[in-house]
mmCIF file of C-alpha atoms in Angstrom:
data_model
loop_
_atom_site.group_PDB
_atom_site.id
_atom_site.type_symbol
_atom_site.label_atom_id
_atom_site.label_comp_id
_atom_site.label_asym_id
_atom_site.label_seq_id
_atom_site.Cartn_x
_atom_site.Cartn_y
_atom_site.Cartn_z
ATOM 1 C CA MET A 151 121.592 111.059 34.907
ATOM 2 C CA ARG A 152 123.260 113.248 37.111
ATOM 3 C CA LYS A 153 120.715 115.019 37.595
ATOM 4 C CA TYR A 154 119.335 112.574 39.091
ATOM 5 C CA LEU A 155 122.163 111.606 40.965
ATOM 6 C CA TRP A 156 122.915 114.618 42.566
ATOM 7 C CA ALA A 157 119.464 115.057 43.636
ATOM 8 C CA ALA A 158 119.256 111.333 44.895
ATOM 9 C CA LEU A 159 122.551 112.675 46.794
ATOM 10 C CA ALA A 160 121.068 115.741 47.538
ATOM 11 C CA LEU A 161 117.827 114.302 50.016
ATOM 12 C CA LEU A 162 119.996 112.092 51.279
ATOM 13 C CA LEU A 163 121.894 114.447 53.338
ATOM 14 C CA LEU A 164 119.485 116.510 53.700
ATOM 15 C CA SER A 165 117.370 113.694 55.666
ATOM 16 C CA GLY A 166 120.183 112.449 57.862
ATOM 17 C CA CYS A 167 120.605 109.438 55.767
ATOM 18 C CA GLY A 168 124.599 110.707 55.045
ATOM 19 C CA GLY A 169 125.791 109.916 58.012
ATOM 20 C CA GLN A 170 125.274 111.560 61.048
ATOM 21 C CA THR A 171 123.882 111.525 63.644
ATOM 22 C CA ARG A 172 119.999 112.051 63.903
ATOM 23 C CA GLU A 173 117.968 114.059 67.246
ATOM 24 C CA LEU A 174 116.405 112.033 69.702
ATOM 25 C CA PRO A 175 112.668 112.540 70.737
ATOM 26 C CA PRO A 176 111.604 115.556 72.781
ATOM 27 C CA PRO A 177 113.298 113.818 77.023
ATOM 28 C CA ALA A 178 108.670 113.366 77.638
ATOM 29 C CA ASP A 179 108.824 110.856 74.726
ATOM 30 C CA LEU A 180 112.041 109.159 74.917
ATOM 31 C CA PHE A 181 111.197 108.310 77.995
ATOM 32 C CA ALA A 182 108.235 106.925 76.418
ATOM 33 C CA ALA A 183 110.073 105.025 74.095
ATOM 34 C CA ILE A 184 112.061 103.608 77.446
ATOM 35 C CA GLN A 185 109.333 102.506 79.575
ATOM 36 C CA ALA A 186 108.308 100.927 76.421
ATOM 37 C CA GLU A 187 110.760 98.519 75.860
ATOM 38 C CA VAL A 188 113.048 98.184 80.023
ATOM 39 C CA GLU A 189 111.539 96.721 82.524
ATOM 40 C CA LEU A 190 111.891 100.121 85.347
ATOM 41 C CA PRO A 191 111.232 100.218 88.639
ATOM 42 C CA GLU A 192 107.824 102.619 89.003
ATOM 43 C CA MET A 193 109.238 106.170 88.964
ATOM 44 C CA ILE A 194 108.399 109.493 88.989
ATOM 45 C CA ASP A 195 109.337 112.661 86.711
ATOM 46 C CA THR A 196 111.080 115.369 88.885
ATOM 47 C CA ALA A 197 111.809 117.882 86.321
ATOM 48 C CA GLY A 198 109.833 120.602 87.362
ATOM 49 C CA THR A 199 110.432 120.465 91.417
ATOM 50 C CA GLU A 200 114.050 118.665 91.803
ATOM 51 C CA LEU A 201 116.105 119.618 88.287
ATOM 52 C CA GLU A 202 117.766 122.504 88.969
ATOM 53 C CA ALA A 203 117.884 121.477 93.354
ATOM 54 C CA LEU A 204 120.344 118.266 92.372
ATOM 55 C CA THR A 205 122.491 119.650 88.368
ATOM 56 C CA GLY A 206 122.094 123.132 88.108
ATOM 57 C CA ILE A 207 120.236 122.764 85.223
ATOM 58 C CA GLY A 208 118.454 125.940 85.119
ATOM 59 C CA PRO A 209 115.377 126.409 82.302
ATOM 60 C CA GLU A 210 117.476 129.656 80.384
ATOM 61 C CA LEU A 211 118.964 125.578 79.438
ATOM 62 C CA TYR A 212 117.075 123.283 77.629
ATOM 63 C CA ASP A 213 113.654 123.376 76.048
ATOM 64 C CA SER A 214 112.441 120.140 77.668
ATOM 65 C CA ALA A 215 113.486 117.663 80.154
ATOM 66 C CA VAL A 216 112.698 115.096 82.462
ATOM 67 C CA CYS A 217 114.248 113.949 86.138
ATOM 68 C CA TYR A 218 113.108 110.354 86.417
ATOM 69 C CA ARG A 219 113.935 109.178 90.352
ATOM 70 C CA LEU A 220 112.748 106.101 92.276
ATOM 71 C CA ARG A 221 109.330 106.732 94.255
ATOM 72 C CA GLU A 222 110.407 104.215 96.956
ATOM 73 C CA GLY A 223 113.975 103.344 97.965
ATOM 74 C CA THR A 224 117.252 104.060 98.497
ATOM 75 C CA ALA A 225 118.476 102.734 95.080
ATOM 76 C CA PRO A 226 120.594 105.674 92.810
ATOM 77 C CA ASP A 227 118.137 105.235 89.817
ATOM 78 C CA GLU A 228 118.006 107.950 87.574
ATOM 79 C CA ILE A 229 117.148 108.887 84.777
ATOM 80 C CA ILE A 230 117.517 112.586 83.367
ATOM 81 C CA LEU A 231 116.534 113.730 79.544
ATOM 82 C CA VAL A 232 117.724 117.070 78.981
ATOM 83 C CA ARG A 233 117.197 118.805 75.201
ATOM 84 C CA GLY A 234 119.346 121.407 75.158
ATOM 85 C CA ARG A 235 118.091 125.361 73.687
ATOM 86 C CA ASP A 236 121.554 125.743 71.506
ATOM 87 C CA GLU A 237 124.707 123.969 70.946
ATOM 88 C CA ARG A 238 126.494 125.709 74.239
ATOM 89 C CA SER A 239 123.835 125.253 76.193
ATOM 90 C CA ALA A 240 123.986 121.031 75.368
ATOM 91 C CA ALA A 241 128.085 121.661 76.296
ATOM 92 C CA ALA A 242 126.402 123.139 79.720
ATOM 93 C CA ILE A 243 124.238 120.621 80.920
ATOM 94 C CA GLN A 244 126.493 117.905 80.142
ATOM 95 C CA GLU A 245 129.159 118.908 81.852
ATOM 96 C CA ARG A 246 126.344 119.626 84.534
ATOM 97 C CA LEU A 247 124.725 115.992 84.239
ATOM 98 C CA GLU A 248 128.848 114.385 84.359
ATOM 99 C CA LYS A 249 129.661 116.483 87.543
ATOM 100 C CA ARG A 250 126.182 115.559 88.946
ATOM 101 C CA LEU A 251 126.551 111.305 88.012
ATOM 102 C CA GLU A 252 130.109 110.997 89.457
ATOM 103 C CA TYR A 253 128.830 112.795 93.027
ATOM 104 C CA LYS A 254 126.171 109.839 92.716
ATOM 105 C CA GLN A 255 129.422 107.734 92.639
ATOM 106 C CA GLY A 256 130.673 108.816 95.050
ATOM 107 C CA SER A 257 128.068 109.013 97.460
ATOM 108 C CA GLY A 258 127.677 105.881 96.753
ATOM 109 C CA ARG A 259 130.669 104.392 97.765
ATOM 110 C CA LEU A 260 130.248 105.857 101.331
ATOM 111 C CA TYR A 261 126.335 105.047 101.985
ATOM 112 C CA LEU A 262 125.217 102.789 98.396
ATOM 113 C CA THR A 263 127.576 99.968 98.580
ATOM 114 C CA GLU A 264 125.657 97.303 97.200
ATOM 115 C CA TYR A 265 124.967 99.576 94.495
ATOM 116 C CA GLN A 266 127.825 100.277 93.101
ATOM 117 C CA PRO A 267 127.886 98.079 90.088
ATOM 118 C CA MET A 268 125.144 99.949 88.899
ATOM 119 C CA LEU A 269 126.965 103.481 89.747
ATOM 120 C CA GLN A 270 130.006 102.993 87.566
ATOM 121 C CA ALA A 271 127.961 101.650 84.883
ATOM 122 C CA GLY A 272 126.824 104.598 84.574
ATOM 123 C CA VAL A 273 126.527 106.826 81.871
ATOM 124 C CA VAL A 274 125.976 110.437 80.964
ATOM 125 C CA ARG A 275 125.726 110.325 77.295
ATOM 126 C CA ARG A 276 125.220 113.478 74.522
ATOM 127 C CA ASP A 277 123.612 112.802 71.276
ATOM 128 C CA GLY A 278 122.900 116.300 69.523
ATOM 129 C CA LEU A 279 120.916 118.754 71.677
ATOM 130 C CA SER A 280 120.104 116.030 73.626
ATOM 131 C CA VAL A 281 121.745 114.602 77.312
ATOM 132 C CA SER A 282 120.617 112.448 78.787
ATOM 133 C CA LEU A 283 122.142 111.002 82.999
ATOM 134 C CA ILE A 284 121.550 106.901 83.089
ATOM 135 C CA VAL A 285 121.756 105.493 86.616
ATOM 136 C CA SER A 286 119.565 102.414 86.427
ATOM 137 C CA GLY A 287 120.686 98.457 86.339
ATOM 138 C CA GLN A 288 119.325 98.829 82.480
ATOM 139 C CA VAL A 289 121.673 101.523 81.427
ATOM 140 C CA ASN A 290 122.710 99.308 78.077
ATOM 141 C CA GLN A 291 119.310 98.805 77.510
ATOM 142 C CA ILE A 292 118.917 102.621 77.343
ATOM 143 C CA GLN A 293 121.684 102.895 75.382
ATOM 144 C CA ARG A 294 120.869 100.446 73.003
ATOM 145 C CA ILE A 295 117.649 102.504 72.442
ATOM 146 C CA CYS A 296 118.745 105.499 72.182
ATOM 147 C CA GLY A 297 121.747 104.303 69.819
ATOM 148 C CA GLY A 298 118.778 102.942 67.624
ATOM 149 C CA LEU A 299 117.080 106.043 67.785
ATOM 150 C CA THR A 300 119.700 108.379 65.955
ATOM 151 C CA GLY A 301 121.487 105.782 64.361
ATOM 152 C CA SER A 302 124.690 105.849 66.088
ATOM 153 C CA GLY A 303 124.125 102.307 67.507
ATOM 154 C CA GLY A 304 124.630 103.872 71.261
#
């Protein structure tokens, strides 16, 4: 009987049910999950053309990334989802996304005063190797989705 209990415990730990945070889905899949549940403005993925210029996050740091920005308009909505190559890369990505958020918040104080609540509510979150910058009027809903996918409750 004791053998079976140890085997069950080992399976729980290996399956990620032991209380550890699971990794988020790949960035494109995560954005699709968010878009399926949250009404977002029309956004386009500019990771291939603007991610490095906006954040300093180059392809040497990540396995996959999306950088969704508004197709039109001046609102500061921006959702950047990046899966780092390893722990060190994820830490560097987190630092750069935090700087991006600070920049957006600082610029908003000067130019986008009507969007201050959205900018101040913006977050950078890290879930394992996945790092996200979320600036959106729906930041709380998006955080709940991410938390639900990792088991951390967000």
